[in-house]
Amino acid sequence: MAKGNHKRIRGKPQIHSLLEHYQPIDGVVDEMVDAAGNPRPVWKHFIEALDDLGAEKLGQRFARADQYLRDAGVYYRVYDKAGANEREWPLAHVPLLIEDSEWAAISAGLVQRAELFEETIADIYGRNRLIEKGILPAGLIAASPEYLRPVVGTTPAGGHYLHFCAFELGRGPDGQWWVLGDRTQAPSGAGFALENRVATTRALSDIYGEMHVHRLAGFFRRFRDALIGMARESEGRVAILTPGPLNETYYEHAYIARYLGIMLLEGEDLTVSGGRLMVRTVSGLMPISVLWRRLDAAFADPLELRSDSQIGTPGLVEAIRRGAVATVNALGSGLMETRALLAFLPKIARELRGEELLLPSVATWWCGQATERAHVLANIDRMVVGPALSTRLAFEDDGQTTLGSTLSAGERAELVARIERDGGAFVGQEAVTLSTTPVFVGGWLEPRPASLRVYLARTPEGWTVMPGGFARVGLSLDPTAIAMQRGGQAADVWVVSDRPVERETLLPQEGDSFTRTRPGSLPSRAAENLTWLGRYIERSEDTVRILRAYHVRLAETSDPDMPLLADVRDYLEPFGIDVETAIPSGLIGTLDSAVYSAGQIRDRFSPDGWLALKDLSKTIHQFATTVAPGDDATRAMTVILRKLAGFSGLLHENMYRFAGWRFLEIGRRLERGIQIARTLSRLTSPKAPDGALDMMLEIGDSVMTHRRQYPVQAGRRTVIDLLALDPLNPRSILFQLERLKAEIGLLPSVGGEGHMSPAAKEILQLNTAIAIKEPSDMTAKALDELAYEIGGLYNSLAKAYFG
């Protein structure tokens, strides 16, 4: 970052308070103020509105935006020496404002660049005229790990290599926007741009409403419609392919899938059959014809690309060769991110399109050519030197890129020697001085370096540009600190018009035709995770009810050795529940497993459901360090039960009754049936200590019901009748079996129409057998066997639907 004498903004007194300490830096373009220190026209109203609010109210509003992001579960995975950890999304609350006319020029330059990249990739994987004419060095292309030989000569389905691109821009000291890097592999951040917009408008809704800011929804609607249109041509489905929850931007993958209503899949969900890409669903194999991949191409197929990949799909390359699936973007398109290619783009543009670049790239020289290498060595103190084949931006590299002016004499000599010895491995780039944009720090606005990421999507009408994107903003004046992995922040980008803009949404327009999504397309992995989520939540609730009953009695007697409490301890011990700890680790582990299962299917969770589950997890972890056995634990268990009920209620009342809900419900009913049968067997045994029957009614949440139903004191037969055989008691075993029979009967057929699945036959037999039982038939042994048989239903379901 250039340094120099600082200037204070000059202007009208009424807009000075928040800017009192704002000190633009000499030699650096500031997005908010011009060279004379006056607010630019597009910023003037915005600054005045901020000033009217004042620092205190702004701080409160920005805190609301941060709270929204926490509530929505927006996170970014950071990798450091301590490993991977989730970091709250770092919102820079003040948006970057750009005039509509300036945005039009940026858009035109990026559309030209996207078209140029399309033609370049087609040539590299096709006729190779650029290499034949010496415009591109063959060695440079061949050496790139992004050049994928298995797809050479393959024309992508639909005819296009690129469908979704992103470009990183920076404004230099001359006021010109420069392209710092290209994203053609699997561009990330579009979902975060949406969340930036939602959070920022939550804080500044009145200001946003007064200014004519272009909306983002139309961009996503047009791209979604384009993807669906491509899929309809080949009678398949659209899916997003993610590396999985451990990926740094997995939240965004799930968010985009949920926002657009597209399946989110992992490599293991897919298989290639008969040359077609298929997804394993609960209704069998279903074709996928458009795959928006969010993983690097090299990992996509372990058969023909990286053999060590565990996140790809064997045979995917063959399906692509056959034209059975279109990938967004085509495998091999990540080649255009190679840093050294920036040096050749001007010549490529003239060769392929007869044009000069409207938006120039940051000046780049590939050191594999003698003249260019000599130029870099002669000007190394003004250069950023890095690996030629890197696909990362200079400020994103971790220890691989060097700013020549910061080197000692010895380091400089060593770098020069390496370049002279192996010039083709290096590029030199002009050191970029990024423009600054305001951030809110301690009640004042201060300048920070920023870059701009812009997204383009292909539609039947051509490329469309997202009117905004997001800006990466530094925490300090160091331009390398804008990278997200290095603590950078993200700001919304407002493209402001001087006239009202169209209020676009994802909703169809009046009169538009529509079709419902075909049923039965629930991926098997998602069905399995939904089932286990239901089981883990129900298992947690059962454990909490038993623990609450235990601690109520412990608080009353202060005698942990009383027979009933000792019996409960012995019962829970094999399940890893240690009642001597108020919040046992086994209970925490079960709830953590529920969070894990839910995390595998984030695209199928509403923000409210995810928030409720995370709040539940947070509560139980807090209680683990603060709650003591006895009365304190009793109250804690009541709080946990309420939150469990709240989460279950959200799912039950809000989830659409499709196959996913059925598997969740089946998981709940399986687990409740198993737990009630096991606990009944123990607490209604002839050997059970005094008070066991009353505890059983309490655990089964049926104390009041028993009093109304039976005009006698609780006895073994009445407790079993109510909690095992009453079809109207939602806590009884028979009730669970009735629900299982209904839900399993509605699952997609796996044996052909008119044929009952093995699981459907098993539940029918089991339900009928229990429905005709008498309380006297339900011995402890019979109840244990029943728990085992209910558990066996899961194995039949897994074999039919999760394989």
XYZ file of N, CA and C in Angstrom, residues 36-154:
357
model
N -9.968 15.550 -4.749
C -10.025 16.778 -3.956
C -10.496 16.521 -2.532
N -10.833 15.252 -2.218
C -11.295 14.930 -0.868
C -12.777 15.106 -0.675
N -13.533 15.313 -1.748
C -14.985 15.485 -1.637
C -15.702 14.166 -1.938
N -16.813 13.894 -1.254
C -17.554 12.659 -1.517
C -17.981 12.576 -2.986
N -17.792 11.409 -3.576
C -18.243 11.195 -4.947
C -19.775 11.232 -4.981
N -20.363 11.599 -6.122
C -21.829 11.747 -6.199
C -22.594 10.524 -5.735
N -22.140 9.322 -6.091
C -22.876 8.123 -5.736
C -22.861 7.871 -4.228
N -21.888 8.464 -3.525
C -21.750 8.256 -2.083
C -22.418 9.351 -1.259
N -22.698 10.490 -1.853
C -23.100 11.660 -1.075
C -24.328 11.403 -0.213
N -25.410 10.892 -0.823
C -26.634 10.631 -0.055
C -26.389 9.560 1.005
N -25.614 8.565 0.659
C -25.336 7.468 1.587
C -24.618 7.989 2.840
N -23.599 8.832 2.628
C -22.840 9.364 3.762
C -23.730 10.250 4.636
N -24.542 11.062 3.986
C -25.442 11.926 4.753
C -26.410 11.096 5.590
N -26.912 10.012 5.031
C -27.841 9.150 5.766
C -27.144 8.485 6.946
N -25.901 8.034 6.750
C -25.156 7.455 7.867
C -24.937 8.478 8.958
N -24.610 9.684 8.544
C -24.351 10.737 9.519
C -25.606 11.083 10.315
N -26.765 11.033 9.652
C -28.024 11.299 10.356
C -28.284 10.253 11.429
N -27.870 9.033 11.162
C -28.067 7.972 12.153
C -27.112 8.137 13.330
N -25.884 8.503 13.058
C -24.901 8.648 14.122
C -24.210 7.337 14.441
N -23.067 7.439 15.072
C -22.229 6.273 15.334
C -22.910 5.264 16.238
N -23.627 5.727 17.256
C -24.240 4.792 18.206
C -25.308 3.935 17.534
N -26.209 4.573 16.783
C -27.261 3.813 16.102
C -26.682 2.907 15.028
N -25.648 3.398 14.343
C -25.018 2.563 13.338
C -24.426 1.305 13.964
N -23.772 1.484 15.103
C -23.208 0.334 15.797
C -24.283 -0.681 16.149
N -25.440 -0.198 16.590
C -26.544 -1.101 16.928
C -27.069 -1.814 15.690
N -27.179 -1.071 14.598
C -27.685 -1.673 13.356
C -26.714 -2.719 12.819
N -25.440 -2.399 12.842
C -24.461 -3.344 12.347
C -24.414 -4.593 13.232
N -24.665 -4.411 14.516
C -24.743 -5.577 15.409
C -25.927 -6.460 15.025
N -27.018 -5.845 14.560
C -28.174 -6.628 14.096
C -27.807 -7.457 12.875
N -27.032 -6.859 11.973
C -26.595 -7.600 10.785
C -25.746 -8.804 11.183
N -24.829 -8.588 12.131
C -23.992 -9.693 12.593
C -24.837 -10.784 13.245
N -25.862 -10.371 13.996
C -26.734 -11.341 14.653
C -27.506 -12.149 13.621
N -27.944 -11.492 12.550
C -28.635 -12.220 11.483
C -27.733 -13.310 10.918
N -26.478 -12.978 10.651
C -25.556 -13.953 10.073
C -25.313 -15.112 11.036
N -25.226 -14.810 12.340
C -25.066 -15.894 13.318
C -26.312 -16.764 13.350
N -27.479 -16.112 13.347
C -28.734 -16.867 13.395
C -28.910 -17.748 12.162
N -28.461 -17.238 11.020
C -28.598 -17.998 9.772
C -27.534 -19.083 9.652
N -26.581 -19.076 10.562
C -25.533 -20.097 10.532
C -24.517 -19.893 9.436
N -24.316 -18.640 9.001
C -23.358 -18.367 7.934
C -21.943 -18.470 8.507
N -21.130 -19.308 7.892
C -19.766 -19.469 8.377
C -18.820 -19.681 7.205
N -17.556 -19.538 7.503
C -16.497 -19.775 6.524
C -15.448 -20.633 7.217
N -15.049 -21.715 6.581
C -14.079 -22.616 7.210
C -12.668 -22.101 6.956
N -11.923 -21.911 8.035
C -10.564 -21.392 7.963
C -9.589 -22.519 8.282
N -8.516 -22.602 7.506
C -7.487 -23.612 7.735
C -6.216 -22.907 8.189
N -5.745 -23.295 9.372
C -4.519 -22.712 9.899
C -3.716 -23.811 10.587
N -2.720 -23.407 11.368
C -1.856 -24.394 12.027
C -2.629 -25.271 12.995
N -3.712 -24.732 13.534
C -4.525 -25.506 14.477
C -5.474 -26.458 13.774
N -5.503 -26.400 12.440
C -6.411 -27.253 11.682
C -7.559 -26.451 11.108
N -8.667 -27.127 10.844
C -9.849 -26.476 10.272
C -10.805 -26.067 11.376
N -11.324 -24.855 11.263
C -12.335 -24.413 12.218
C -13.292 -23.461 11.524
N -14.511 -23.415 12.043
C -15.534 -22.566 11.450
C -15.439 -21.160 12.026
N -15.433 -20.195 11.122
C -15.343 -18.796 11.514
C -16.622 -18.090 11.090
N -17.154 -17.265 11.964
C -18.333 -16.484 11.593
C -18.025 -15.650 10.358
N -19.018 -15.523 9.478
C -18.800 -14.775 8.251
C -18.437 -13.333 8.580
N -17.276 -12.850 8.097
C -16.759 -11.531 8.503
C -17.319 -10.412 7.626
N -18.465 -9.897 7.973
C -19.107 -8.863 7.168
C -18.486 -7.500 7.438
N -18.074 -6.832 6.373
C -17.706 -5.414 6.456
C -18.999 -4.641 6.183
N -19.513 -3.960 7.165
C -20.906 -3.511 7.144
C -21.207 -2.414 6.131
N -20.196 -1.646 5.758
C -20.423 -0.553 4.807
C -20.266 -1.090 3.397
N -21.304 -1.009 2.568
C -21.194 -1.548 1.206
C -20.280 -0.695 0.336
N -19.791 -1.299 -0.730
C -19.062 -0.576 -1.766
C -20.088 -0.103 -2.792
N -20.104 1.201 -3.089
C -21.076 1.776 -4.012
C -20.418 2.055 -5.358
N -21.101 1.663 -6.442
C -20.598 1.893 -7.799
C -21.744 2.414 -8.653
N -21.468 3.438 -9.427
C -22.496 4.018 -10.295
C -22.876 3.064 -11.415
N -24.144 3.141 -11.796
C -24.693 2.288 -12.847
C -23.883 2.396 -14.140
N -23.509 3.609 -14.525
C -22.785 3.799 -15.783
C -21.407 3.150 -15.732
N -20.739 3.271 -14.599
C -19.436 2.629 -14.452
C -19.591 1.106 -14.467
N -20.658 0.617 -13.857
C -20.894 -0.821 -13.834
C -21.138 -1.358 -15.246
N -21.796 -0.571 -16.064
C -22.055 -1.002 -17.446
C -20.739 -1.222 -18.189
N -19.765 -0.347 -17.945
C -18.462 -0.504 -18.595
C -17.735 -1.744 -18.075
N -17.810 -1.972 -16.756
C -17.208 -3.178 -16.176
C -17.853 -4.421 -16.777
N -19.174 -4.411 -16.858
C -19.906 -5.575 -17.371
C -19.522 -5.884 -18.814
N -19.422 -4.864 -19.629
C -19.055 -5.072 -21.033
C -17.674 -5.704 -21.137
N -16.738 -5.239 -20.327
C -15.397 -5.796 -20.348
C -15.366 -7.248 -19.895
N -16.183 -7.593 -18.911
C -16.193 -8.958 -18.402
C -16.909 -9.915 -19.343
N -17.967 -9.452 -19.985
C -18.644 -10.291 -20.982
C -17.685 -10.613 -22.122
N -16.932 -9.586 -22.563
C -15.927 -9.831 -23.605
C -14.914 -10.872 -23.129
N -14.482 -10.764 -21.884
C -13.477 -11.680 -21.349
C -14.028 -13.110 -21.266
N -15.283 -13.236 -20.838
C -15.887 -14.564 -20.751
C -15.981 -15.209 -22.125
N -16.356 -14.436 -23.123
C -16.434 -14.974 -24.479
C -15.041 -15.368 -24.993
N -14.061 -14.553 -24.659
C -12.691 -14.868 -25.063
C -12.221 -16.170 -24.417
N -12.532 -16.344 -23.146
C -12.139 -17.562 -22.444
C -12.822 -18.783 -23.057
N -14.086 -18.640 -23.412
C -14.812 -19.748 -24.042
C -14.099 -20.188 -25.324
N -13.742 -19.238 -26.147
C -13.077 -19.562 -27.411
C -11.675 -20.118 -27.177
N -10.998 -19.614 -26.147
C -9.639 -20.082 -25.861
C -9.652 -21.529 -25.381
N -10.552 -21.847 -24.480
C -10.642 -23.227 -23.978
C -11.017 -24.172 -25.115
N -11.967 -23.749 -25.942
C -12.367 -24.584 -27.078
C -11.191 -24.866 -27.998
N -10.318 -23.883 -28.171
C -9.159 -24.086 -29.035
C -8.133 -24.994 -28.372
N -7.855 -24.799 -27.097
C -6.840 -25.596 -26.406
C -7.237 -27.074 -26.372
N -8.507 -27.351 -26.134
C -8.959 -28.741 -26.083
C -9.456 -29.240 -27.446
N -9.336 -28.363 -28.450
C -9.797 -28.728 -29.784
C -8.688 -28.617 -30.813
N -8.758 -27.615 -31.699
C -7.864 -27.522 -32.868
C -6.447 -27.095 -32.519
N -6.260 -26.400 -31.399
C -4.919 -25.963 -30.977
C -4.256 -24.994 -31.944
N -5.020 -24.078 -32.509
C -4.453 -23.081 -33.410
C -3.534 -22.124 -32.665
N -3.872 -21.802 -31.417
C -3.059 -20.846 -30.655
C -1.650 -21.387 -30.418
N -1.550 -22.654 -30.149
C -0.235 -23.263 -29.954
C 0.479 -23.424 -31.294
N -0.272 -23.807 -32.318
C 0.301 -23.994 -33.653
C 0.935 -22.703 -34.160
N 0.284 -21.555 -33.851
C 0.801 -20.270 -34.324
C 1.818 -19.658 -33.373
N 2.108 -20.328 -32.273
C 3.101 -19.818 -31.345
C 2.597 -18.732 -30.419
N 1.305 -18.525 -30.376
C 0.749 -17.501 -29.493
C 0.740 -17.996 -28.050
N 0.514 -19.291 -27.864
C 0.598 -19.910 -26.541
C 1.732 -20.926 -26.551
N 2.605 -20.924 -25.548
C 3.687 -21.920 -25.486
C 3.124 -23.301 -25.144
N 3.442 -24.299 -25.947
C 2.945 -25.651 -25.714
C 3.404 -26.181 -24.364
N 4.653 -25.878 -23.999
C 5.181 -26.370 -22.731
C 4.441 -25.829 -21.528
N 4.018 -24.573 -21.613
C 3.290 -23.968 -20.501
C 1.955 -24.675 -20.286
N 1.246 -24.934 -21.382
C -0.054 -25.590 -21.272
C 0.116 -27.018 -20.781
N 1.063 -27.740 -21.366
C 1.255 -29.149 -21.024
C 1.678 -29.328 -19.572
N 2.397 -28.347 -19.024
C 2.899 -28.467 -17.652
C 1.833 -28.171 -16.606
N 0.749 -27.518 -17.011
C -0.262 -27.112 -16.034
C -1.045 -28.311 -15.516
N -1.177 -28.451 -14.206
C -2.002 -29.535 -13.654
C -3.479 -29.367 -13.997
N -3.871 -28.187 -14.477
C -5.261 -27.950 -14.850
C -5.550 -28.352 -16.292
N -4.508 -28.731 -17.036
C -4.715 -29.224 -18.399
C -5.009 -30.718 -18.308
N -6.230 -31.106 -18.599
C -6.684 -32.475 -18.391
C -6.711 -33.230 -19.719
N -5.725 -34.067 -19.939
C -5.631 -34.810 -21.196
C -6.816 -35.737 -21.465
N -7.440 -36.343 -20.444
C -8.570 -37.243 -20.729
C -9.760 -36.576 -21.407
N -9.846 -35.244 -21.350
C -10.997 -34.595 -21.987
C -10.608 -33.862 -23.269
N -9.370 -34.006 -23.703
C -8.955 -33.390 -24.966
C -9.794 -33.976 -26.104
N -10.312 -33.094 -26.940
C -11.124 -33.530 -28.060
C -12.581 -33.759 -27.728
N -12.953 -33.549 -26.456
C -14.343 -33.748 -26.035
C -15.114 -32.444 -26.169
